[in-house]
mmCIF file of C-alpha atoms in Angstrom:
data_model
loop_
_atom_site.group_PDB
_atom_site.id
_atom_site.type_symbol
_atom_site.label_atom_id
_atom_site.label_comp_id
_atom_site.label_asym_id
_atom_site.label_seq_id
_atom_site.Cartn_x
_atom_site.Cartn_y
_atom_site.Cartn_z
ATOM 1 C CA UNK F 1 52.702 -14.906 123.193
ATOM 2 C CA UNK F 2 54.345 -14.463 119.930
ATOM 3 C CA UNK F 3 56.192 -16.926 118.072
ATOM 4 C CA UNK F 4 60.370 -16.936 119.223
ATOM 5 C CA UNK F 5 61.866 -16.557 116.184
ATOM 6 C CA UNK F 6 65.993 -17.424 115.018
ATOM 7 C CA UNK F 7 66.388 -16.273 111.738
ATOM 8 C CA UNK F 8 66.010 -12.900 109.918
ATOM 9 C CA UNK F 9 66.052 -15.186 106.504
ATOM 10 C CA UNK F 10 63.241 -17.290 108.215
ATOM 11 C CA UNK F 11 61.082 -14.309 108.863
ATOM 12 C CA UNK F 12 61.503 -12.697 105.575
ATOM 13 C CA UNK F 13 61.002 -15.639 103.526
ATOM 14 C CA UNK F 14 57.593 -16.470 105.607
ATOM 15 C CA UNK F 15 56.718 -12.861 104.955
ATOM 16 C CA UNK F 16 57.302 -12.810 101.066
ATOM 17 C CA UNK F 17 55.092 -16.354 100.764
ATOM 18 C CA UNK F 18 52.194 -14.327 102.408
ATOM 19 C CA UNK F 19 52.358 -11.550 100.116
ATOM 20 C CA UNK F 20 52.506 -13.145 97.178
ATOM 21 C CA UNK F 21 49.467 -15.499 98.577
ATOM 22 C CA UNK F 22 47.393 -12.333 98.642
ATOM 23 C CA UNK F 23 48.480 -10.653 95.104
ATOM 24 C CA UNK F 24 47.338 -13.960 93.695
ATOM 25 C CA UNK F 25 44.216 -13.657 95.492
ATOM 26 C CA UNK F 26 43.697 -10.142 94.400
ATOM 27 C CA UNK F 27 44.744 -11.358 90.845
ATOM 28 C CA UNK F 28 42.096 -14.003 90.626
ATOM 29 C CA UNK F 29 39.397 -11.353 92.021
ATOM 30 C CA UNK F 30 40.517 -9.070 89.790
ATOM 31 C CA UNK F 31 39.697 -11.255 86.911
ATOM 32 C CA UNK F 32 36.188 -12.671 88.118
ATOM 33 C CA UNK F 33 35.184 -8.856 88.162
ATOM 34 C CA UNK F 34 36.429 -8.405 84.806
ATOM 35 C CA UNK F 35 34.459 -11.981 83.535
ATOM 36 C CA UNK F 36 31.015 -10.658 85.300
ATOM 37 C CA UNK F 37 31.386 -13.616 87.911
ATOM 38 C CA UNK F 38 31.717 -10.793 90.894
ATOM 39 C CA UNK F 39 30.302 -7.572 91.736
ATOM 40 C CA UNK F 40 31.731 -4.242 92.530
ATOM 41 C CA UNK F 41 30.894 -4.262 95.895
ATOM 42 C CA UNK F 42 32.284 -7.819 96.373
ATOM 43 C CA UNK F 43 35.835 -6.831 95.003
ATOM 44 C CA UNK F 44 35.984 -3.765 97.284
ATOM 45 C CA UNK F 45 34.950 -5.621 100.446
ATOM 46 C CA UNK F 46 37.873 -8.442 99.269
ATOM 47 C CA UNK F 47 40.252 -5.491 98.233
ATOM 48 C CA UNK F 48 39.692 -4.165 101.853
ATOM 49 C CA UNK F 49 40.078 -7.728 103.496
ATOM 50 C CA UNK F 50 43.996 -7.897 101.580
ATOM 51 C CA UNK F 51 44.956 -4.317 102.223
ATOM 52 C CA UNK F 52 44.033 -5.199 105.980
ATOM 53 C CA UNK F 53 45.472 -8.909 106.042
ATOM 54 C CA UNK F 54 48.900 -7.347 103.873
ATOM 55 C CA UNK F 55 49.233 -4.822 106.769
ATOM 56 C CA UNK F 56 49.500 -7.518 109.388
ATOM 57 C CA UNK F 57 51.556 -9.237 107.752
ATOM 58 C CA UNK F 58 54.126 -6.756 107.472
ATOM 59 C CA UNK F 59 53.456 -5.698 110.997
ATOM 60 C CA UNK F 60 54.384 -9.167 111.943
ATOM 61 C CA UNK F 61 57.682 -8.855 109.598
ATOM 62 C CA UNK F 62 58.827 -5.407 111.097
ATOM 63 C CA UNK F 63 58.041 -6.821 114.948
ATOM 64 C CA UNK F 64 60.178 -10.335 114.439
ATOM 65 C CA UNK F 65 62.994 -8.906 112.645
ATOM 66 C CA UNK F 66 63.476 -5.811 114.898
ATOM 67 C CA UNK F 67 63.536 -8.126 117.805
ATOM 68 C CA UNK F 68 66.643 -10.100 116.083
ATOM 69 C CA UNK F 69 68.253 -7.368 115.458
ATOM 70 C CA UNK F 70 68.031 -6.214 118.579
ATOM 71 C CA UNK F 71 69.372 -9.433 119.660
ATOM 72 C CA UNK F 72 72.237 -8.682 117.349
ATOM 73 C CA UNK F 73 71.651 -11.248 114.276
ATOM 74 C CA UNK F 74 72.780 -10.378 111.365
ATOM 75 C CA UNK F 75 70.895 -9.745 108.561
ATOM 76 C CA UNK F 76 70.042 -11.707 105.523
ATOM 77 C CA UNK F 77 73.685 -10.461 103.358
ATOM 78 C CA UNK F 78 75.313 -11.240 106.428
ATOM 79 C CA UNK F 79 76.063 -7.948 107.287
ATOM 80 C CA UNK F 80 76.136 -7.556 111.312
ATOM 81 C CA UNK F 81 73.760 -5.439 113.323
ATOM 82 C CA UNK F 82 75.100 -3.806 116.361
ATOM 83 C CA UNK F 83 72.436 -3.357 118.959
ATOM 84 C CA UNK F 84 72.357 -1.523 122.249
ATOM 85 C CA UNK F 85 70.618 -4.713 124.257
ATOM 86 C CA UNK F 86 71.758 -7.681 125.493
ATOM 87 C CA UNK F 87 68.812 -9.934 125.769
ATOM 88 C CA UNK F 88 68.522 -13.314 126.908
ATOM 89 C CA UNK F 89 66.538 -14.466 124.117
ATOM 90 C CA UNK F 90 63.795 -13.393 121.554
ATOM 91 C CA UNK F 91 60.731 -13.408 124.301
ATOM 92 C CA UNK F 92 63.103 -10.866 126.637
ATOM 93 C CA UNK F 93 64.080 -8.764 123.410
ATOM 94 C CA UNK F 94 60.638 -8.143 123.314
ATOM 95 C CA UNK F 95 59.421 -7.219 126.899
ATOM 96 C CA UNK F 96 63.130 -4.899 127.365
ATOM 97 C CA UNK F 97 61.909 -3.135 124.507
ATOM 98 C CA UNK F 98 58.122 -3.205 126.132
ATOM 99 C CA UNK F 99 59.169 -2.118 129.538
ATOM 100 C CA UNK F 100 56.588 -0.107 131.040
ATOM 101 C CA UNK F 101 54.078 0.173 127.943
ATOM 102 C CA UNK F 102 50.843 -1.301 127.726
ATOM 103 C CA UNK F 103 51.693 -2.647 124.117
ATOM 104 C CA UNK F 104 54.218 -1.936 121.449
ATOM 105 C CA UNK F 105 52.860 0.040 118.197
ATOM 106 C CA UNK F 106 54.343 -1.717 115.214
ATOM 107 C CA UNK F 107 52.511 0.407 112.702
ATOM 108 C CA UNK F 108 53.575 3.932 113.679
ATOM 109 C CA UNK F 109 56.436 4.944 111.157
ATOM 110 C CA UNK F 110 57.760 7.697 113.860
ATOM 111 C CA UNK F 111 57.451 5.475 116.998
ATOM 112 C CA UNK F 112 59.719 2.308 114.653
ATOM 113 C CA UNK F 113 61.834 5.369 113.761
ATOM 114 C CA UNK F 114 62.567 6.508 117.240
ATOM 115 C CA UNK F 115 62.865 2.990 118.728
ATOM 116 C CA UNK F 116 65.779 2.387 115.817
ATOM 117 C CA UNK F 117 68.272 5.005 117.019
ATOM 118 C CA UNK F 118 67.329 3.769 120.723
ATOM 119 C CA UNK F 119 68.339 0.320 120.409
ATOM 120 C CA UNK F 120 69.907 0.089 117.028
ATOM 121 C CA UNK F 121 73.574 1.439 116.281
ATOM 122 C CA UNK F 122 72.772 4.563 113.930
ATOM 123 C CA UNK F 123 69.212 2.465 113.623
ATOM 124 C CA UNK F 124 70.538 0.159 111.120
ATOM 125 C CA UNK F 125 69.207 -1.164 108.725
ATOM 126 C CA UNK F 126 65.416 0.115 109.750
ATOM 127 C CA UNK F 127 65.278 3.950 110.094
ATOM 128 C CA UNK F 128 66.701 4.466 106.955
ATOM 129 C CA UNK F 129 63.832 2.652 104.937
ATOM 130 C CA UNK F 130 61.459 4.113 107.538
ATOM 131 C CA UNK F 131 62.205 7.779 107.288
ATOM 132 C CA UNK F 132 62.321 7.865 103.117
ATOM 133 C CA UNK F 133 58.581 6.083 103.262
ATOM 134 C CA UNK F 134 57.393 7.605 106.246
ATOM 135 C CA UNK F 135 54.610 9.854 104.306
ATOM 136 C CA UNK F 136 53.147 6.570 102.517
ATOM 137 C CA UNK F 137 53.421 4.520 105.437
ATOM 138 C CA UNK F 138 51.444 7.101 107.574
ATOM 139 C CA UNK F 139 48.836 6.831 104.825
ATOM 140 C CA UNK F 140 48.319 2.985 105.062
ATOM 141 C CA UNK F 141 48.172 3.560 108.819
ATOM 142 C CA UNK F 142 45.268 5.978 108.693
ATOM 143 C CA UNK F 143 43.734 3.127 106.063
ATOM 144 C CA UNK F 144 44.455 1.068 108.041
ATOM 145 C CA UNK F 145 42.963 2.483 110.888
ATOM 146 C CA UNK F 146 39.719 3.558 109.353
ATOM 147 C CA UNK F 147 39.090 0.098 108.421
ATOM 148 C CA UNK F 148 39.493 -1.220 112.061
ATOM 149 C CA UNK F 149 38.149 1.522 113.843
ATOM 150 C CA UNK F 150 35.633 3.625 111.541
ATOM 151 C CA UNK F 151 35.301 6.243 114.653
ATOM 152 C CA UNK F 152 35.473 10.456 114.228
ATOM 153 C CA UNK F 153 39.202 10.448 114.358
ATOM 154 C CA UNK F 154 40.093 7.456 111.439
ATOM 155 C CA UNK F 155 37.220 9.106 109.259
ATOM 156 C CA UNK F 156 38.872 12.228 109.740
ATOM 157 C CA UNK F 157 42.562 11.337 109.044
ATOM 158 C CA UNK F 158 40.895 9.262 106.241
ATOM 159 C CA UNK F 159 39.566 12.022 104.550
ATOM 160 C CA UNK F 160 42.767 13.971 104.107
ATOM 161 C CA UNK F 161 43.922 10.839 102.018
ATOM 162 C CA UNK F 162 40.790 10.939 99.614
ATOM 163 C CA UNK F 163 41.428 15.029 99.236
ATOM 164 C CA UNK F 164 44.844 14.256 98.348
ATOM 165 C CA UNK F 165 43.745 11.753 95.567
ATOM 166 C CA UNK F 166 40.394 13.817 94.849
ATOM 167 C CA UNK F 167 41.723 17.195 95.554
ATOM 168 C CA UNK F 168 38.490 17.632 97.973
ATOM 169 C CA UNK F 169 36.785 15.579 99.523
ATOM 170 C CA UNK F 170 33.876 13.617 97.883
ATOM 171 C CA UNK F 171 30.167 13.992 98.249
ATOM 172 C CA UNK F 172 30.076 10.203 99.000
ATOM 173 C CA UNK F 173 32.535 8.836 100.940
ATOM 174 C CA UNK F 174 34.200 6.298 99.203
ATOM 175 C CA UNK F 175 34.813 2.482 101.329
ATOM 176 C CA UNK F 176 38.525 2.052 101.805
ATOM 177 C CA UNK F 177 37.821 -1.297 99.497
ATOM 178 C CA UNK F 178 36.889 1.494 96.508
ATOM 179 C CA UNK F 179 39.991 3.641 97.431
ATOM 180 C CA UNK F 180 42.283 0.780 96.974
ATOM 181 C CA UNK F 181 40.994 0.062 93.676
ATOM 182 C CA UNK F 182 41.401 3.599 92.547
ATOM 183 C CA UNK F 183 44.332 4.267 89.983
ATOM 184 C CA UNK F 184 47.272 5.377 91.514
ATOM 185 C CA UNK F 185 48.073 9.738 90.843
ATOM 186 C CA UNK F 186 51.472 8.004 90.445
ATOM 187 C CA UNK F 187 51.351 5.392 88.479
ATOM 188 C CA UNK F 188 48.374 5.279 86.095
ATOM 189 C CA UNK F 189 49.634 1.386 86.060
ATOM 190 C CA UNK F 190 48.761 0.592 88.976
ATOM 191 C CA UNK F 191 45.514 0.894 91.837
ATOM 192 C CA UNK F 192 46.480 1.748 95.245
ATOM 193 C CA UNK F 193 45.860 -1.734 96.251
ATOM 194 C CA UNK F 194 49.249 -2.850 94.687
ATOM 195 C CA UNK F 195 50.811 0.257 95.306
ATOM 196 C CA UNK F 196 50.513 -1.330 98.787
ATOM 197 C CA UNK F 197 51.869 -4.612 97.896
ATOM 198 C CA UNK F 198 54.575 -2.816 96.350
ATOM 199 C CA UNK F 199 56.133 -0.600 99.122
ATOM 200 C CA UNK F 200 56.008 -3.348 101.443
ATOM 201 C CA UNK F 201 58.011 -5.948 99.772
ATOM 202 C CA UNK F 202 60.416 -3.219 98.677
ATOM 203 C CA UNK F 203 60.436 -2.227 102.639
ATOM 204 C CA UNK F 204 61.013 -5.569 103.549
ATOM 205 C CA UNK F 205 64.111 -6.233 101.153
ATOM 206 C CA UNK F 206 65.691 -2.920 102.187
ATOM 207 C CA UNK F 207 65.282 -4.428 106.335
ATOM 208 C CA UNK F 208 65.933 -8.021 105.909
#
């Protein structure tokens, strides 16, 4: 069982130390490979540990703070939340929402959106956030995925990402770890990896 959480501010704060935990991490890795002190391999195989360990993180974030809200606690400005459930408590916030499902998916950008405008007044504050990142969000999912998974279907949504970014697909499959430390089509500043970092701190403000 889950943690019972009071405090959107508590949540948020919790989730901003962890981030900033791993971009130190991936900071100090960054520089060992750049000194000789670690190999390629290595830094991919850590890049692929943070992208995965970042993703929970913010899983964890979205799951606590959509159960306050949906307990009606206002958010971090102090600007209310009106919610369609009356729950007891944080625990019963979370097995309403449950009800008959084996589980709930906390990584699906179309199941969070859907579940806002159920039991969120116009799904404030999430679906907004949610449907202007949806495209990158489904992307880290299907890293995400091929990372835990590695079966026909996470390969296969995981190649569509490396076309996009290759404009075919390679010869030699890439690890995610190698994807992540690509530079960004975007941002020539930046490798995926923070790219990452990035949209889920700025998703995080926008929600909290």
């Amino acid at each position: 069982m889950i943690k019972p959480r009071r405090y959107v501010s508590s949540v948020f704060n919790q989730f901003a130390i962890e981030v900033k935990r791993l971009k130190t991490f991936d900071e100090e890795n960054q520089s060992k490979f750049a000194d000789g002190s670690l190999r390629k391999k290595q830094l991919y195989m850590l890049c692929e540990s943070l992208f995965f360990n970042g993703f929970r993180e913010y899983e964890n974030f979205i799951r606590d703070v959509f159960l306050l809200y949906s307990q009606g606690k206002p958010r971090t400005n102090g600007k209310s939340v009106n919610s369609f459930l009356k729950p007891k408590n944080f625990h019963h916030a979370e097995r309403m929402i449950q009800s008959s499902m084996n589980f709930l998916d906390w990584n699906s950008p179309e199941s969070i959106i859907e579940r806002s405008e159920l039991y969120l007044n116009n799904g404030y504050p999430v679906k907004t956030p949610y449907t202007l990142n949806k495209a990158a969000l489904n992307q880290y999912k299907k890293l995400r995925n091929q990372i835990a998974h590695n079966s026909s279907s996470s390969i296969a949504g995981y190649q569509k990402i490396l076309r996009l970014h290759f404009g075919t697909v390679p010869l030699t499959t890439p690890s995610v770890g190698e994807y992540l430390c690509l530079t960004s089509k975007k941002d020539n500043t930046k490798y995926h990896l923070l790219e990452f970092f990035e949209l889920i701190e700025q998703m995080a403000n926008q929600i909290k």
